[in-house]
mmCIF file of C-alpha atoms in Angstrom:
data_model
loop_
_atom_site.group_PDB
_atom_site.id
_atom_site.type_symbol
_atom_site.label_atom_id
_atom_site.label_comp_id
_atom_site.label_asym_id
_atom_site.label_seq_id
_atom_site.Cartn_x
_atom_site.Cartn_y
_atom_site.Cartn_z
ATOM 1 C CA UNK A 197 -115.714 141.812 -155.528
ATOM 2 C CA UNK A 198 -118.775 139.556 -155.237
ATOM 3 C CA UNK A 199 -120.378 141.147 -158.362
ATOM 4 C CA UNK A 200 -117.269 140.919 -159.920
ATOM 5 C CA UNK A 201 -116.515 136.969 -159.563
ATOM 6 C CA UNK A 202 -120.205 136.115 -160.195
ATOM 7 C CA UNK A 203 -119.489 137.818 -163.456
ATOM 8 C CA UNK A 204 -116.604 136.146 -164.181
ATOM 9 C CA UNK A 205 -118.449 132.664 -163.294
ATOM 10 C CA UNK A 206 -121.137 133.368 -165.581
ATOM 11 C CA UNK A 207 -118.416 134.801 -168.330
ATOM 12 C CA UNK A 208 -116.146 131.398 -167.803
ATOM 13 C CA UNK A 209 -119.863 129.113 -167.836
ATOM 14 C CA UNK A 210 -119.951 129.991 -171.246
ATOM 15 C CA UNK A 211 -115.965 129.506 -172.046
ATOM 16 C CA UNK A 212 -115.959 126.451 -170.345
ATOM 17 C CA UNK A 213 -119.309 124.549 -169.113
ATOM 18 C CA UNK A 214 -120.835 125.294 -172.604
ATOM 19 C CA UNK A 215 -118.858 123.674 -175.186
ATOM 20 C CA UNK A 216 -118.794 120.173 -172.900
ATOM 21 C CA UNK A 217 -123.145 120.809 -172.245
ATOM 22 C CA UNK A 218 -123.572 121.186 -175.891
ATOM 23 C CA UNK A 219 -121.567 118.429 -177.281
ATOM 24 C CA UNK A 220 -122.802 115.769 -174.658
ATOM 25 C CA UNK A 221 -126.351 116.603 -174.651
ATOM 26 C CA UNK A 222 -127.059 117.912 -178.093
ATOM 27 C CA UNK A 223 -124.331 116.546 -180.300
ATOM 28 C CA UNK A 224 -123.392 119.557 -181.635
ATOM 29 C CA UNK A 225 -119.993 118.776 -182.931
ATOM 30 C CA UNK A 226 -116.755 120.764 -181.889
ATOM 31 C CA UNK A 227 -116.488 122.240 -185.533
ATOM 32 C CA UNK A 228 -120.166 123.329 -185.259
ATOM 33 C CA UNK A 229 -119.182 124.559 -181.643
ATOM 34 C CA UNK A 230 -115.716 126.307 -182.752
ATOM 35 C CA UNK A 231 -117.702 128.167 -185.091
ATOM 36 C CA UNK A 232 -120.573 129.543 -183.288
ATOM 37 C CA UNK A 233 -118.066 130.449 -180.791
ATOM 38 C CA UNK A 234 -115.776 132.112 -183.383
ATOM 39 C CA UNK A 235 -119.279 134.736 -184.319
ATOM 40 C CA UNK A 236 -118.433 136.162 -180.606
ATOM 41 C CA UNK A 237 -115.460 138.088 -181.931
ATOM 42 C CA UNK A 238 -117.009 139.100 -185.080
ATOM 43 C CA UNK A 239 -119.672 140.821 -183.141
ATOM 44 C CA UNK A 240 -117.609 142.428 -180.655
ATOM 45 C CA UNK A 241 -115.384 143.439 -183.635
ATOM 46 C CA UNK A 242 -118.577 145.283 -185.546
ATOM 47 C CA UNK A 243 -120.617 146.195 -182.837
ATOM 48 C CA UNK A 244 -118.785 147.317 -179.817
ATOM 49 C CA UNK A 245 -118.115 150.868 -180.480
ATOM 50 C CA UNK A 246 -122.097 150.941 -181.357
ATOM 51 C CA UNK A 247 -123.336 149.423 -178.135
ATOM 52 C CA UNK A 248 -121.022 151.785 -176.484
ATOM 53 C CA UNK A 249 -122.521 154.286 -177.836
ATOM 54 C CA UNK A 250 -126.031 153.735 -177.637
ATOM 55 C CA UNK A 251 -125.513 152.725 -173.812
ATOM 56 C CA UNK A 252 -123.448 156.133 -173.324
ATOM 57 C CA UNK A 253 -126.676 157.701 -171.409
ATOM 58 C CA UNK A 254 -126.964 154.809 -168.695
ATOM 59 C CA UNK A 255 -124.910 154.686 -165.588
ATOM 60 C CA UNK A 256 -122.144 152.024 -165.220
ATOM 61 C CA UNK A 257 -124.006 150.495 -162.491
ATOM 62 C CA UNK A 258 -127.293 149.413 -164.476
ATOM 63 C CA UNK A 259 -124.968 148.250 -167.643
ATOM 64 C CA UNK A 260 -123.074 146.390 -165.318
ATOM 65 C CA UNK A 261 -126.569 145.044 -163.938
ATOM 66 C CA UNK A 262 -128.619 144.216 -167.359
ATOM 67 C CA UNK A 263 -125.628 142.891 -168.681
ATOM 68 C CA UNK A 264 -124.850 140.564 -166.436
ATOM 69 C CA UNK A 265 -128.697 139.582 -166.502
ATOM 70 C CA UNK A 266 -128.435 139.560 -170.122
ATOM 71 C CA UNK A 267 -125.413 137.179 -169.813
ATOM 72 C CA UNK A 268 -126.904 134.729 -167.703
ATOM 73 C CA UNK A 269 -130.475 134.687 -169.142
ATOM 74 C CA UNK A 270 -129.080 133.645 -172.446
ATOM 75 C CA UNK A 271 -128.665 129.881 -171.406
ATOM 76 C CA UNK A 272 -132.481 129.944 -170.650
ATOM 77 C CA UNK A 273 -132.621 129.585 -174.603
ATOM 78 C CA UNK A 274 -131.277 125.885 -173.669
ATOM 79 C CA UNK A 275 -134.371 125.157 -171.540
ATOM 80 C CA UNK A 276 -136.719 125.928 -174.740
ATOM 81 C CA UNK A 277 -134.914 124.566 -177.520
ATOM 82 C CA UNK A 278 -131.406 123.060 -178.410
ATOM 83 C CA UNK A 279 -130.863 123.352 -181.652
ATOM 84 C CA UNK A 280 -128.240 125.431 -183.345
ATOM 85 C CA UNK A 281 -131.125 127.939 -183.859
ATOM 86 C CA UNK A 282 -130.767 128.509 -179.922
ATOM 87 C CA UNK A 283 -127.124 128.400 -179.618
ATOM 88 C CA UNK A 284 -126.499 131.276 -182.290
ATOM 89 C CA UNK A 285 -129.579 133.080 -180.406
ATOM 90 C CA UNK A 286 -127.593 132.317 -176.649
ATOM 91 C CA UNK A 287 -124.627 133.602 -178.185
ATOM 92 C CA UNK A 288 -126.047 136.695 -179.806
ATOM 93 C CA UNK A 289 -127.338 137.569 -176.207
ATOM 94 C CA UNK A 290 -124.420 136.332 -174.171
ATOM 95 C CA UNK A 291 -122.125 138.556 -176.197
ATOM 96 C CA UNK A 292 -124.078 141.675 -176.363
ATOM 97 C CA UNK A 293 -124.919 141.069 -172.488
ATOM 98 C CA UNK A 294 -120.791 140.751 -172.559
ATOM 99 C CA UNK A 295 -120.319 144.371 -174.175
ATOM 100 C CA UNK A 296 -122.429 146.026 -172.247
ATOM 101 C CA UNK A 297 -120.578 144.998 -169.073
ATOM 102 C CA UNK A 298 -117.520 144.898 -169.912
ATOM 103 C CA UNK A 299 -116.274 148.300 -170.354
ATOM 104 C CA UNK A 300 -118.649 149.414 -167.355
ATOM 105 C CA UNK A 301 -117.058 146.673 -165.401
ATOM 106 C CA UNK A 302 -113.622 148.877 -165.606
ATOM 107 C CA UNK A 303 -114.962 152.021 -165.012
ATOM 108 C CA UNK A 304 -116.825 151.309 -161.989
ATOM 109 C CA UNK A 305 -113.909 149.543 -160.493
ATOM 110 C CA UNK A 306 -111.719 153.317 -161.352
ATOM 111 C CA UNK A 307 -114.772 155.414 -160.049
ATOM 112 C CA UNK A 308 -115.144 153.332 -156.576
ATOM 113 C CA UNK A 309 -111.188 153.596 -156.239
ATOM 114 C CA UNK A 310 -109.893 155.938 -153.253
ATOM 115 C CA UNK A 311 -107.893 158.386 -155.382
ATOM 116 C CA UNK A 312 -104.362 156.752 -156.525
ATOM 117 C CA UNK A 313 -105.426 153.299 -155.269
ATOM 118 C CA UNK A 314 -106.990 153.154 -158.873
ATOM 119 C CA UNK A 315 -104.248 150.353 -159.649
ATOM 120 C CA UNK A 316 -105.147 147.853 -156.452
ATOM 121 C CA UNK A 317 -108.872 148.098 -157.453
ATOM 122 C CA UNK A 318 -108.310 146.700 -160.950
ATOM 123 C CA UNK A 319 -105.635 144.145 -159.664
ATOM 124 C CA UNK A 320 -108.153 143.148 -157.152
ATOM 125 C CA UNK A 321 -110.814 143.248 -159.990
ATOM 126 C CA UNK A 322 -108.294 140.854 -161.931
ATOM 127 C CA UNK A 323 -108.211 138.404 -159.678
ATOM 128 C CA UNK A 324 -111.682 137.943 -159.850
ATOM 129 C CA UNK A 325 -111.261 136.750 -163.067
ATOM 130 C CA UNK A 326 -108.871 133.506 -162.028
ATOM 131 C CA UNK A 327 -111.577 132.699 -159.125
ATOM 132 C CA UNK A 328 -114.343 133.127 -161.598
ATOM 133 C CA UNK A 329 -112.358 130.501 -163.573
ATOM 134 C CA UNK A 330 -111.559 128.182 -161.000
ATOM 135 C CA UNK A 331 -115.302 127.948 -159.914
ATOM 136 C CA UNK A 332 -116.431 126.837 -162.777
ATOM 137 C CA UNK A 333 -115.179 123.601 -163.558
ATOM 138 C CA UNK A 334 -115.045 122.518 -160.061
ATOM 139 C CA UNK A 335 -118.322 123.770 -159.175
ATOM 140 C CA UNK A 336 -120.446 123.987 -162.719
ATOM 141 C CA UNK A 337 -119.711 120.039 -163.963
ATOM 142 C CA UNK A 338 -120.378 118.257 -160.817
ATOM 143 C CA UNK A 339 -123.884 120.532 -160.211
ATOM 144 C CA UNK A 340 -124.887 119.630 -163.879
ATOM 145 C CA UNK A 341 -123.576 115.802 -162.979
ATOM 146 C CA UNK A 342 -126.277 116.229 -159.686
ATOM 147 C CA UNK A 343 -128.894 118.559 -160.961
ATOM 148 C CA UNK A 344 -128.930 118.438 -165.269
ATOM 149 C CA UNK A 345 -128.533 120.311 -167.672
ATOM 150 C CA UNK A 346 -131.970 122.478 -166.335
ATOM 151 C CA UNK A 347 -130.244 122.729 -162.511
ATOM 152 C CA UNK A 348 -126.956 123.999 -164.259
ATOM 153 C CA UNK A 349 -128.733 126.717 -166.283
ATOM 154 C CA UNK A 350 -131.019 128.265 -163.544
ATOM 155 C CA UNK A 351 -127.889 128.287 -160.974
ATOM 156 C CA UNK A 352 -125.992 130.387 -163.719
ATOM 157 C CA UNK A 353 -128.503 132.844 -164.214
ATOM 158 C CA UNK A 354 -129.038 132.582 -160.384
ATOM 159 C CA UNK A 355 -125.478 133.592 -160.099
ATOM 160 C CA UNK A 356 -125.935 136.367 -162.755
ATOM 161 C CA UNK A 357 -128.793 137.976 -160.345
ATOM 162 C CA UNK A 358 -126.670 137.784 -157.651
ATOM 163 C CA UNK A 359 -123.950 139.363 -159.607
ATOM 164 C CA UNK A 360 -126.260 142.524 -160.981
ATOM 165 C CA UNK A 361 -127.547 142.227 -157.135
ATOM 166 C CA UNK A 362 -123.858 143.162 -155.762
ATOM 167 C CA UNK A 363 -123.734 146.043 -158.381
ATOM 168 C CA UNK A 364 -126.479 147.549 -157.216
ATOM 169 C CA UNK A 365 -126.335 146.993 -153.797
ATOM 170 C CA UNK A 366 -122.409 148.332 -154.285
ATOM 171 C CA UNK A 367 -123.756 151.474 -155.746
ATOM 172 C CA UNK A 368 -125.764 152.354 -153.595
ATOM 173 C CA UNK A 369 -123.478 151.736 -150.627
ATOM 174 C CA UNK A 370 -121.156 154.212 -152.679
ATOM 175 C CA UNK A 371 -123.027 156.787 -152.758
ATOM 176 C CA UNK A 372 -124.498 156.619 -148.962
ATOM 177 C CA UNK A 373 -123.745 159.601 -146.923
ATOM 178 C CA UNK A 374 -120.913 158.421 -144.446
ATOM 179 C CA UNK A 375 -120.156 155.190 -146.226
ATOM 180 C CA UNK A 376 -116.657 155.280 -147.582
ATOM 181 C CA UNK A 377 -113.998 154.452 -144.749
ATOM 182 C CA UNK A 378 -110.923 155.962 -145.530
ATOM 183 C CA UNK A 379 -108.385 153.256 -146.696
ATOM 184 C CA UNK A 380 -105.103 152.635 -146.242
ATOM 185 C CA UNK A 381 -102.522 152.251 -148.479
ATOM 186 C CA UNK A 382 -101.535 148.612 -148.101
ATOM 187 C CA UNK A 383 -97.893 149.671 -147.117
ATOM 188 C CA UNK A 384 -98.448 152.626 -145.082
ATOM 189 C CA UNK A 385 -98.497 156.385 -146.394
ATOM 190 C CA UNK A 386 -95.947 157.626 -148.187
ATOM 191 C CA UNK A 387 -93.639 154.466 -148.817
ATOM 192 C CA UNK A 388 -90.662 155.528 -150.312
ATOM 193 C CA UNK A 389 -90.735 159.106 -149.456
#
């Protein structure tokens, strides 16, 4: 769940932290914003199916791992430059670091799933999501207010690490000899039988 929320901090960074970074410390305008941010869809729209297919070879665990790197290296591009150059370039490489962990992020929560507890791994993996977004307001804004703009960037690809980290690490636990307990269902077995 670690790798999961770290995701979602890094995913919400760029929702949230991003537009608010950009306009106060380059002046890019919301317009300019709202429109850079409206090329994220486009891509996803034309080039999903193709990353997914040219990623079909590599496991889950090392697309969840690059892209999460992927996602978090691409506000480095705000440490060289800040022009809208570097924003189109950070979001060209936050959203293909976004499709290639995305769909792996689903499957690896169904393939670590005790069988027919496939449901309470992705609710758990949902809720990820909402702490992802709570962290990053409360914790992104005030560390930028402390640290700058440079502080802010190298704790989200910090985060990102951590998050392709916990895949790994996750994986590899997963596939140790002896290391899945056997879970219970939260309500006992065989609840209404």
């Amino acid at each position: 769940m670690l790798a999961t929320i770290s995701a979602w901090t890094v995913i919400y960074t760029y929702e949230t932290v991003l537009p608010i970074v950009l306009s106060q410390s380059h002046g890019l305008s919301p317009s300019d914003w709202g429109r850079v941010y409206a090329l994220g869809p486009a891509l996803v729209i034309l080039f999903q199916l193709r990353i997914a297919r040219w990623i079909v070879g590599f496991s889950p665990t090392f697309c969840l791992a690059a892209g999460t790197i992927l996602m978090g290296a691409a506000f480095l591009t705000l440490m060289i430059q800040a022009t809208l150059g570097a924003v189109l370039v950070l979001t060209l490489a936050f959203i293909v670091g976004n499709m290639i962990w995305g769909p792996a992020s689903e499957q690896a929560a169904l393939r670590l799933a005790p069988e027919g507890h496939q449901g309470a791994y992705l609710g758990v993996m949902s809720s990820s999501i909402w702490l992802g977004s709570a962290l990053v307001p409360g914790l992104g804004l005030p560390l930028r207010e402390h640290f700058g703009d440079t502080g802010l960037w190298i704790a989200v690809l910090s985060i990102a690490l951590l998050s392709a980290a916990s895949y790994l690490l996750t994986n590899r636990m997963a596939h140790t000899p002896g290391s899945y307990r056997k879970v219970t269902p939260p309500f006992g077995k065989g609840v209404g039988r």
